[in-house]
Coordinates of N, CA, C and O in Angstrom, one line a residue:
I1027 N -6.1 -10.3 -35.6 CA -5.1 -11.0 -35.0 C -3.9 -10.0 -34.7 O -3.4 -9.4 -35.6
L1028 N -3.5 -10.0 -33.4 CA -2.4 -9.2 -33.1 C -1.2 -10.0 -33.0 O -1.2 -11.0 -32.3
L1029 N -0.1 -9.6 -33.6 CA 1.1 -10.4 -33.5 C 2.2 -9.5 -33.0 O 2.4 -8.4 -33.4
G1030 N 3.0 -10.1 -32.0 CA 4.1 -9.3 -31.6 C 5.3 -9.8 -32.2 O 5.6 -10.9 -32.7
F1031 N 6.0 -8.8 -32.9 CA 7.2 -9.1 -33.7 C 8.3 -9.8 -32.9 O 8.9 -9.2 -31.9
K1032 N 8.7 -10.9 -33.3 CA 9.7 -11.7 -32.7 C 11.1 -11.6 -33.2 O 12.1 -11.9 -32.7
N1033 N 11.1 -11.2 -34.6 CA 12.3 -11.1 -35.3 C 12.3 -9.8 -36.1 O 11.4 -9.3 -36.4
K1034 N 13.6 -9.5 -36.4 CA 13.7 -8.2 -37.2 C 13.3 -8.3 -38.6 O 12.7 -7.3 -39.2
E1035 N 13.3 -9.5 -39.2 CA 12.8 -9.6 -40.6 C 11.3 -9.3 -40.8 O 10.8 -8.6 -41.5
S1036 N 10.5 -9.9 -39.7 CA 9.0 -9.6 -39.9 C 8.7 -8.1 -39.6 O 7.8 -7.6 -40.0
E1037 N 9.6 -7.6 -38.6 CA 9.4 -6.2 -38.2 C 9.6 -5.2 -39.4 O 8.9 -4.3 -39.7
K1038 N 10.8 -5.7 -40.2 CA 11.0 -4.8 -41.3 C 10.0 -4.9 -42.4 O 9.8 -4.0 -43.2
S1039 N 9.3 -6.1 -42.6 CA 8.2 -6.3 -43.5 C 7.0 -5.6 -43.3 O 6.1 -5.6 -44.1
A1040 N 6.8 -5.1 -42.0 CA 5.5 -4.6 -41.6 C 5.3 -3.3 -42.3 O 6.3 -2.5 -42.5
I1041 N 4.1 -2.9 -42.5 CA 3.8 -1.6 -43.1 C 2.8 -0.7 -42.1 O 2.4 -1.4 -41.3
G1042 N 2.9 0.5 -42.3 CA 2.1 1.4 -41.5 C 3.1 2.2 -40.5 O 4.2 1.8 -40.2
S1043 N 2.7 3.3 -40.1 CA 3.4 4.1 -39.1 C 3.1 3.9 -37.8 O 4.0 3.6 -36.9
S1044 N 1.8 4.1 -37.3 CA 1.5 4.0 -35.9 C 1.1 2.6 -35.6 O 1.3 2.1 -34.5
Q1045 N 0.3 2.0 -36.4 CA -0.2 0.5 -36.3 C 0.5 -0.2 -37.3 O 0.1 -0.4 -38.5
K1046 N 1.5 -1.0 -36.9 CA 2.2 -1.9 -37.8 C 1.4 -3.1 -38.2 O 0.6 -3.6 -37.4
A1047 N 1.4 -3.5 -39.5 CA 0.6 -4.5 -40.0 C 1.5 -5.3 -41.0 O 2.3 -4.8 -41.7
L1048 N 1.1 -6.6 -41.3 CA 1.8 -7.5 -42.2 C 0.8 -7.6 -43.4 O -0.4 -7.8 -43.1
T1049 N 1.3 -7.7 -44.6 CA 0.5 -8.0 -45.7 C 0.2 -9.6 -45.7 O 0.9 -10.3 -45.0
M1050 N -0.7 -10.0 -46.4 CA -1.0 -11.5 -46.5 C 0.1 -12.3 -47.1 O 0.5 -13.2 -46.6
I1051 N 0.9 -11.6 -48.0 CA 2.1 -12.3 -48.6 C 3.2 -12.5 -47.4 O 3.7 -13.6 -47.3
E1052 N 3.4 -11.5 -46.7 CA 4.3 -11.6 -45.6 C 3.8 -12.4 -44.5 O 4.6 -13.3 -44.0
L1053 N 2.5 -12.5 -44.2 CA 2.0 -13.3 -43.2 C 2.1 -14.7 -43.6 O 2.4 -15.6 -42.7
N1054 N 2.0 -15.1 -44.9 CA 1.9 -16.5 -45.2 C 3.4 -17.0 -45.2 O 3.7 -18.3 -45.2
K1055 N 4.5 -16.2 -45.2 CA 5.8 -16.6 -44.9 C 6.2 -16.9 -43.6 O 7.2 -17.6 -43.4
L1056 N 5.5 -16.4 -42.6 CA 5.9 -16.7 -41.2 C 5.5 -18.1 -40.7 O 4.4 -18.7 -41.2
S1057 N 6.3 -18.7 -39.9 CA 5.9 -19.9 -39.3 C 6.0 -19.8 -37.8 O 6.7 -18.9 -37.2
F1058 N 5.2 -20.6 -37.1 CA 5.0 -20.5 -35.7 C 5.1 -21.8 -35.2 O 5.0 -22.9 -35.7
I1059 N 5.6 -21.9 -33.9 CA 5.8 -23.3 -33.1 C 4.5 -23.1 -32.1 O 4.2 -22.1 -31.6
F1060 N 3.9 -24.3 -32.0 CA 2.9 -24.5 -31.0 C 2.8 -26.0 -30.6 O 3.1 -26.8 -31.4
P1061 N 2.3 -26.1 -29.4 CA 2.3 -27.5 -28.9 C 1.1 -28.3 -29.6 O 0.2 -27.7 -30.1
S1062 N 1.1 -29.6 -29.4 CA 0.1 -30.5 -30.0 C -1.1 -30.2 -29.2 O -1.3 -29.6 -28.2
I1063 N -2.3 -30.7 -29.8 CA -3.6 -30.5 -29.2 C -3.6 -31.1 -27.8 O -4.2 -30.4 -26.8
L1064 N -3.0 -32.2 -27.6 CA -3.0 -32.9 -26.3 C -2.4 -32.0 -25.2 O -2.8 -31.8 -24.2
E1065 N -1.1 -31.4 -25.7 CA -0.4 -30.6 -24.8 C -1.1 -29.3 -24.5 O -1.1 -28.8 -23.3
Q1066 N -1.8 -28.7 -25.5 CA -2.6 -27.5 -25.4 C -3.7 -27.7 -24.3 O -4.0 -27.0 -23.5
T1067 N -4.3 -28.9 -24.4 CA -5.4 -29.4 -23.6 C -4.8 -29.4 -22.1 O -5.4 -28.9 -21.1
K1068 N -3.7 -30.1 -21.9 CA -3.0 -30.0 -20.5 C -2.7 -28.8 -20.0 O -2.9 -28.5 -18.9
I1069 N -2.2 -27.8 -20.8 CA -1.9 -26.5 -20.4 C -3.1 -25.8 -20.0 O -3.2 -25.2 -19.0
A1070 N -4.2 -25.9 -20.9 CA -5.5 -25.3 -20.4 C -6.0 -25.8 -19.2 O -6.5 -25.1 -18.3
S1071 N -5.9 -27.2 -18.9 CA -6.4 -27.8 -17.7 C -5.6 -27.2 -16.5 O -6.2 -26.9 -15.5
F1072 N -4.4 -27.2 -16.7 CA -3.5 -26.7 -15.6 C -3.9 -25.2 -15.2 O -4.1 -24.9 -14.0
L1073 N -3.9 -24.4 -16.2 CA -4.4 -23.0 -15.8 C -5.6 -22.8 -15.3 O -5.9 -22.0 -14.5
T1074 N -6.6 -23.7 -15.7 CA -7.9 -23.6 -15.2 C -7.9 -24.0 -13.7 O -8.6 -23.5 -12.9
A1075 N -7.1 -25.2 -13.4 CA -7.0 -25.6 -12.0 C -6.4 -24.4 -11.2 O -6.8 -24.2 -10.1
V1076 N -5.3 -23.7 -11.7 CA -4.8 -22.5 -10.9 C -5.9 -21.6 -10.8 O -6.0 -21.0 -9.6
D1077 N -6.7 -21.2 -11.8 CA -7.7 -20.2 -11.7 C -8.8 -20.7 -10.6 O -9.2 -19.9 -9.7
D1078 N -9.0 -22.0 -10.6 CA -10.0 -22.5 -9.6 C -9.4 -22.3 -8.1 O -10.2 -21.9 -7.3
K1079 N -8.2 -22.6 -8.1 CA -7.5 -22.5 -6.7 C -7.5 -21.0 -6.4 O -7.7 -20.7 -5.1
L1080 N -7.3 -20.1 -7.1 CA -7.3 -18.7 -6.8 C -8.7 -18.3 -6.4 O -8.8 -17.5 -5.4
T1081 N -9.7 -18.8 -7.1 CA -11.1 -18.4 -6.7 C -11.4 -19.0 -5.3 O -12.0 -18.3 -4.5
Q1082 N -11.0 -20.2 -5.0 CA -11.1 -20.8 -3.6 C -10.5 -19.9 -2.6 O -11.1 -19.6 -1.6
L1083 N -9.2 -19.5 -2.8 CA -8.4 -18.7 -1.9 C -9.1 -17.3 -1.7 O -9.0 -16.8 -0.5
K1084 N -9.6 -16.8 -2.8 CA -10.3 -15.5 -2.6 C -11.5 -15.6 -1.8 O -11.8 -14.7 -0.9
K1085 N -12.3 -16.7 -1.9 CA -13.5 -16.9 -1.2 C -13.1 -17.2 0.4 O -13.7 -16.6 1.2
K1086 N -12.1 -17.9 0.6 CA -11.6 -18.2 1.9 C -11.1 -16.9 2.5 O -11.5 -16.7 3.7
K1087 N -10.4 -16.0 1.8 CA -10.0 -14.8 2.4 C -11.2 -14.0 2.7 O -11.2 -13.3 3.9
S1088 N -12.1 -13.9 2.1 CA -13.4 -13.1 2.2 C -14.0 -13.6 3.4 O -14.5 -12.8 4.3
L1089 N -14.2 -14.8 3.6 CA -14.8 -15.5 4.8 C -14.1 -15.2 6.0 O -14.6 -15.0 7.1
L1090 N -12.7 -15.3 5.9 CA -11.9 -14.9 7.0 C -11.9 -13.5 7.4 O -12.0 -13.2 8.7
E1091 N -12.0 -12.6 6.5 CA -12.2 -11.2 6.9 C -13.7 -10.9 7.5 O -13.7 -10.2 8.5
E1092 N -14.7 -11.6 7.1 CA -16.1 -11.5 7.8 C -15.9 -12.1 9.2 O -16.5 -11.4 10.1
Y1093 N -15.1 -13.1 9.3 CA -15.0 -13.8 10.7 C -14.3 -12.9 11.6 O -14.7 -12.6 12.7
K1094 N -13.2 -12.2 11.1 CA -12.4 -11.2 11.9 C -13.3 -10.1 12.3 O -13.2 -9.7 13.5
K1095 N -14.2 -9.5 11.4 CA -15.0 -8.4 11.8 C -15.9 -8.8 13.0 O -16.2 -8.1 13.9
G1096 N -16.5 -10.1 12.8 CA -17.4 -10.6 13.8 C -16.6 -10.7 15.2 O -17.1 -10.3 16.3
V1097 N -15.5 -11.3 15.2 CA -14.7 -11.5 16.4 C -14.3 -10.0 17.2 O -14.4 -9.9 18.2
M1098 N -14.0 -9.1 16.1 CA -13.5 -7.7 16.7 C -14.7 -7.2 17.4 O -14.5 -6.5 18.3
Q1099 N -16.0 -7.3 16.8 CA -17.1 -6.7 17.5 C -17.3 -7.4 18.8 O -17.6 -6.7 19.8
K1100 N -17.1 -8.6 19.0 CA -17.2 -9.3 20.3 C -16.1 -8.9 21.3 O -16.4 -8.7 22.5
I1101 N -14.9 -8.8 20.8 CA -13.8 -8.3 21.6 C -14.1 -6.9 22.2 O -13.9 -6.7 23.3
F1102 N -14.5 -6.0 21.2 CA -14.6 -4.5 21.6 C -15.8 -4.3 22.4 O -16.0 -3.3 23.1
S1103 N -16.8 -5.2 22.3 CA -18.0 -5.1 23.2 C -17.8 -5.8 24.4 O -18.6 -5.9 25.4
Q1104 N -16.5 -6.5 24.6 CA -16.2 -7.3 25.8 C -17.0 -8.5 26.0 O -17.0 -9.1 27.0
E1105 N -17.7 -8.9 24.9 CA -18.5 -10.2 25.0 C -17.4 -11.3 24.9 O -17.7 -12.4 25.6
L1106 N -16.3 -11.1 24.3 CA -15.2 -12.1 24.3 C -14.0 -11.5 25.0 O -13.6 -10.4 24.6
R1107 N -13.5 -12.3 26.0 CA -12.4 -11.8 26.7 C -11.3 -12.8 26.7 O -11.6 -14.0 26.6
F1108 N -10.1 -12.5 26.8 CA -9.0 -13.5 26.9 C -8.4 -13.6 28.2 O -8.7 -12.7 29.1
K1109 N -7.7 -14.6 28.4 CA -7.0 -14.9 29.7 C -5.4 -14.7 29.5 O -4.9 -14.6 28.5
D1110 N -4.9 -14.3 30.8 CA -3.4 -14.1 30.7 C -2.7 -15.5 30.6 O -3.3 -16.6 30.5
D1111 N -1.4 -15.6 30.6 CA -0.6 -16.7 30.5 C -1.0 -17.9 31.6 O -0.6 -19.0 31.6
N1112 N -1.4 -17.3 32.8 CA -1.6 -18.2 34.0 C -3.1 -18.6 34.0 O -3.5 -19.2 34.9
G1113 N -3.9 -18.2 32.9 CA -5.3 -18.7 32.8 C -6.2 -17.8 33.6 O -7.4 -18.0 33.9
E1114 N -5.7 -16.6 34.1 CA -6.5 -15.7 34.9 C -7.1 -14.6 34.0 O -6.5 -14.4 32.9
D1115 N -8.3 -14.1 34.5 CA -8.8 -12.9 33.8 C -7.9 -11.7 33.8 O -7.3 -11.5 34.8
F1116 N -7.8 -11.1 32.6 CA -7.2 -9.8 32.7 C -8.1 -8.7 33.4 O -9.3 -8.9 33.6
P1117 N -7.5 -7.6 33.9 CA -8.3 -6.6 34.7 C -9.3 -6.0 33.8 O -9.2 -6.2 32.4
E1118 N -10.3 -5.5 34.3 CA -11.4 -4.8 33.6 C -10.9 -3.6 32.8 O -9.8 -3.1 33.1
W1119 N -11.4 -3.4 31.6 CA -10.9 -2.4 30.8 C -11.0 -1.0 31.4 O -12.0 -0.7 32.1
E1120 N -10.1 -0.2 31.1 CA -10.1 1.2 31.8 C -10.8 2.2 30.7 O -10.7 2.0 29.6
E1121 N -11.5 3.1 31.2 CA -12.2 4.1 30.4 C -11.4 5.4 30.6 O -11.2 5.9 31.8
K1122 N -11.0 6.0 29.7 CA -10.1 7.2 29.6 C -10.6 8.2 28.6 O -11.0 7.7 27.5
K1123 N -10.3 9.3 28.8 CA -10.7 10.4 27.8 C -9.4 10.5 26.9 O -8.3 10.2 27.2
I1124 N -9.7 10.7 25.7 CA -8.7 10.7 24.6 C -7.5 11.7 24.9 O -6.3 11.3 24.7
K1125 N -7.8 12.9 25.6 CA -6.7 13.8 25.9 C -5.7 13.2 27.1 O -4.7 13.7 27.2
E1126 N -6.2 12.1 27.8 CA -5.4 11.5 28.8 C -4.4 10.5 28.1 O -3.4 10.1 28.7
I1127 N -4.6 10.1 26.9 CA -3.8 9.2 26.2 C -2.9 9.9 25.2 O -1.6 9.5 25.1
F1128 N -3.5 10.9 24.5 CA -2.6 11.5 23.4 C -2.4 13.0 23.7 O -3.1 13.7 24.5
K1129 N -1.2 13.5 23.2 CA -0.9 14.9 23.2 C -1.4 15.5 21.9 O -1.1 15.0 20.8
F1130 N -2.2 16.6 21.9 CA -2.7 17.2 20.7 C -1.8 18.4 20.4 O -1.7 19.2 21.3
R1131 N -1.2 18.3 19.2 CA -0.4 19.6 18.7 C -0.7 19.8 17.4 O -0.9 19.1 16.6
Q1132 N -0.6 21.2 17.1 CA -0.8 21.6 15.7 C 0.4 21.4 15.0 O 1.6 21.7 15.5
G1133 N 0.4 21.1 13.7 CA 1.5 20.9 12.9 C 2.1 22.2 12.5 O 1.5 23.3 12.9
V1134 N 3.1 22.2 11.6 CA 3.7 23.6 11.2 C 3.4 23.7 9.7 O 3.4 22.9 8.9
Q1135 N 3.0 25.0 9.5 CA 2.7 25.4 8.1 C 4.1 26.0 7.5 O 4.8 26.7 8.2
C1136 N 4.3 25.5 6.2 CA 5.6 26.1 5.7 C 5.5 26.2 4.2 O 5.1 25.2 3.5
G1137 N 5.6 27.5 3.7 CA 5.5 27.6 2.2 C 6.6 26.9 1.4 O 7.7 26.7 2.0
I1138 N 6.3 26.7 0.2 CA 7.3 25.9 -0.6 C 8.6 26.7 -0.7 O 9.7 26.0 -0.9
E1139 N 8.5 28.0 -0.6 CA 9.8 28.7 -0.8 C 10.7 28.6 0.4 O 11.9 28.9 0.3
N1140 N 10.2 28.0 1.5 CA 11.1 27.6 2.7 C 11.3 26.3 2.9 O 11.6 25.8 4.0
Q1141 N 11.0 25.4 1.9 CA 11.4 24.1 1.9 C 12.6 23.7 0.9 O 12.7 24.2 -0.1
Y1142 N 13.4 22.9 1.5 CA 14.7 22.6 0.8 C 14.8 21.2 0.4 O 14.4 20.3 1.2
L1143 N 15.4 20.8 -0.7 CA 15.7 19.4 -1.0 C 17.0 18.7 -0.3 O 17.1 17.6 -0.4
E1144 N 17.9 19.7 0.1 CA 19.0 19.3 0.9 C 19.0 19.8 2.3 O 18.6 20.8 2.5
K1145 N 19.4 18.9 3.2 CA 19.4 19.2 4.7 C 20.6 20.1 5.0 O 21.8 19.8 4.6
G1146 N 20.3 21.2 5.5 CA 21.3 22.2 6.1 C 21.4 22.0 7.5 O 20.7 21.4 8.1
D1147 N 22.3 22.9 8.1 CA 22.4 23.1 9.6 C 21.0 23.5 10.2 O 20.4 24.4 9.6
N1148 N 20.8 22.9 11.4 CA 19.6 23.3 12.1 C 18.3 23.1 11.2 O 17.3 23.8 11.3
M1149 N 18.3 22.0 10.3 CA 17.2 21.7 9.6 C 16.6 20.4 10.0 O 17.4 19.4 10.4
Q1150 N 15.3 20.2 9.7 CA 14.8 18.9 10.0 C 13.8 18.4 8.9 O 13.4 19.4 8.1
R1151 N 13.6 17.2 8.8 CA 12.7 16.8 7.6 C 11.3 17.4 7.9 O 10.9 17.4 9.0
F1152 N 10.8 17.8 6.7 CA 9.4 18.4 6.7 C 8.5 17.3 6.3 O 8.6 16.9 5.2
I1153 N 7.5 16.8 7.2 CA 6.6 15.7 6.8 C 5.4 16.4 6.3 O 4.6 17.0 6.9
R1154 N 5.1 16.0 5.0 CA 3.9 16.5 4.3 C 2.9 15.4 4.1 O 3.2 14.2 4.1
I1155 N 1.7 15.8 3.8 CA 0.7 14.9 3.6 C 1.1 14.0 2.4 O 0.8 12.8 2.5
I1156 N 1.6 14.4 1.4 CA 2.1 13.7 0.2 C 3.0 12.6 0.6 O 3.1 11.6 -0.1
D1157 N 3.8 12.9 1.7 CA 4.9 11.9 2.1 C 4.1 10.6 2.6 O 4.7 9.5 2.6
L1158 N 3.0 10.7 3.0 CA 2.1 9.6 3.5 C 1.4 8.9 2.4 O 1.0 7.7 2.6
T1159 N 1.2 9.5 1.3 CA 0.5 8.9 0.2 C 1.3 8.6 -1.1 O 0.8 7.9 -1.8
S1160 N 2.5 9.0 -1.1 CA 3.3 8.8 -2.4 C 4.7 8.4 -1.9 O 5.3 9.1 -1.1
T1161 N 5.4 7.6 -2.7 CA 6.8 7.2 -2.6 C 7.7 8.0 -3.6 O 8.9 7.9 -3.5
N1162 N 7.0 8.9 -4.5 CA 7.7 9.5 -5.6 C 8.1 10.9 -5.2 O 8.9 11.5 -6.1
E1163 N 7.8 11.4 -4.1 CA 8.1 12.7 -3.8 C 9.5 12.8 -3.1 O 9.8 12.0 -2.1
P1164 N 10.3 13.8 -3.4 CA 11.6 13.9 -2.6 C 11.3 14.5 -1.2 O 10.3 15.2 -0.9
I1165 N 12.1 14.0 -0.4 CA 12.0 14.6 1.0 C 12.4 16.0 1.1 O 13.3 16.5 0.4
R1166 N 11.6 16.7 1.9 CA 11.9 18.3 2.0 C 12.4 18.5 3.4 O 12.0 17.8 4.4
Y1167 N 13.2 19.6 3.6 CA 13.7 20.0 4.9 C 13.3 21.5 5.1 O 13.2 22.3 4.2
I1168 N 13.1 21.8 6.3 CA 12.8 23.1 6.8 C 13.7 23.4 8.0 O 14.2 22.6 8.6
N1169 N 13.8 24.8 8.2 CA 14.5 25.2 9.4 C 13.8 24.6 10.7 O 12.5 24.8 10.7
S1170 N 14.5 24.1 11.6 CA 13.8 23.5 12.8 C 13.2 24.5 13.7 O 13.7 25.3 14.3
P1171 N 11.7 24.2 13.9 CA 11.0 25.1 14.9 C 11.3 24.5 16.2 O 12.1 23.6 16.5
D1172 N 10.5 25.0 17.2 CA 10.6 24.5 18.6 C 10.4 23.0 18.7 O 9.8 22.4 17.8
I1173 N 11.0 22.4 19.7 CA 11.0 21.1 19.9 C 9.6 20.4 20.0 O 9.3 19.3 19.6
E1174 N 8.6 21.2 20.5 CA 7.3 20.8 20.6 C 6.6 20.3 19.3 O 5.7 19.6 19.2
H1175 N 7.2 20.7 18.1 CA 6.7 20.3 16.8 C 7.4 19.0 16.2 O 7.1 18.7 15.1
H1176 N 8.5 18.5 16.9 CA 9.2 17.5 16.5 C 8.3 16.1 16.5 O 7.7 15.9 17.5
I1177 N 8.4 15.4 15.5 CA 7.8 13.9 15.5 C 8.9 13.0 15.7 O 9.9 13.1 14.8
M1178 N 8.8 12.1 16.6 CA 9.8 11.0 16.7 C 9.3 9.7 16.1 O 8.2 9.6 15.7
L1179 N 10.1 8.8 15.7 CA 9.9 7.6 15.1 C 8.8 6.8 15.6 O 7.9 6.1 14.9
D1180 N 8.5 6.8 16.9 CA 7.4 6.0 17.6 C 6.2 6.8 17.7 O 5.2 6.3 18.4
D1181 N 6.2 8.0 17.3 CA 5.0 8.9 17.4 C 3.9 8.5 16.3 O 4.3 8.2 15.2
L1182 N 2.7 8.6 16.8 CA 1.6 8.5 15.8 C 0.9 9.7 15.6 O 0.9 10.5 16.5
F1183 N 0.8 10.1 14.3 CA 0.2 11.5 14.0 C -0.9 11.3 13.0 O -1.0 10.4 12.2
M1184 N -1.8 12.3 13.0 CA -2.9 12.2 12.1 C -3.2 13.5 11.4 O -3.0 14.6 11.9
V1185 N -3.5 13.4 10.1 CA -3.8 14.6 9.3 C -5.2 15.1 9.6 O -6.1 14.3 9.8
R1186 N -5.3 16.5 9.7 CA -6.6 17.0 9.9 C -7.3 17.5 8.8 O -8.5 17.7 8.7
Y1187 N -6.6 17.9 7.7 CA -7.3 18.5 6.5 C -6.5 17.9 5.3 O -5.5 17.2 5.3
G1188 N -7.1 18.2 4.1 CA -6.6 17.6 2.8 C -7.0 16.1 2.7 O -7.9 15.7 1.9
T1189 N -6.4 15.3 3.5 CA -6.7 13.9 3.6 C -7.0 13.5 5.1 O -6.1 12.9 5.7
P1190 N -8.1 13.9 5.6 CA -8.3 13.9 7.0 C -8.3 12.4 7.5 O -8.7 11.6 6.8
C1191 N -7.8 12.3 8.7 CA -7.8 11.0 9.4 C -6.7 10.1 8.8 O -6.5 8.9 9.3
L1192 N -5.8 10.5 7.9 CA -4.7 9.7 7.4 C -3.8 9.7 8.5 O -3.5 10.7 9.2
V1193 N -3.3 8.5 8.8 CA -2.4 8.3 10.0 C -0.9 8.0 9.6 O -0.7 7.3 8.7
G1194 N 0.0 8.7 10.2 CA 1.4 8.5 9.9 C 2.1 7.9 11.2 O 1.7 8.1 12.2
Y1195 N 3.0 7.0 10.9 CA 3.9 6.3 12.0 C 5.2 6.0 11.3 O 5.3 5.7 10.2
G1196 N 6.2 6.0 12.1 CA 7.6 5.7 11.6 C 8.5 6.8 10.9 O 9.2 6.5 10.2
Y1197 N 7.9 8.0 11.2 CA 8.6 9.1 10.6 C 9.3 9.9 11.7 O 8.9 10.0 12.8
E1198 N 10.4 10.7 11.4 CA 11.0 11.5 12.2 C 11.2 12.9 11.5 O 11.7 13.0 10.4
G1199 N 10.8 13.9 12.1 CA 10.9 15.4 11.5 C 9.9 16.2 12.1 O 9.5 16.2 13.3
I1200 N 9.5 17.2 11.3 CA 8.5 18.2 11.7 C 7.3 18.1 10.9 O 7.2 17.9 9.7

């Protein structure tokens, strides 16, 4: 039986250094409050009902995710098409090469010795892979290179190595 010490007296009576324990004498002195059997039954029934509802919701979520996958397949195969606000068909989908939609630019490599925790003149935030995967890292700054390396808030960018295909959005910096 594991007991959480609720008062200083029982904590003082415990023996042991890393694993505190009470002797039978000390344990027999303790008193506990607990509900009647009827109330315990009501509590258990309530918690069981909550667990049952959670199970139902998880199943419903799983079914909705499967439904979404099926609908997405129909949308992207154009088996399912939508109408505009006037009930008219949207135009046929355009086929474009990826280079017609996106600009491909190489990121900037910058050694740790040239990264700073405080922003100075002519410095920009240096966006690192870890900035996309962790919130515990401090923001780093580097001397600003050419404007072609700047990322704006509405730019979408992708990591090529380390964690390839990781996508960033909503950042401003280098």
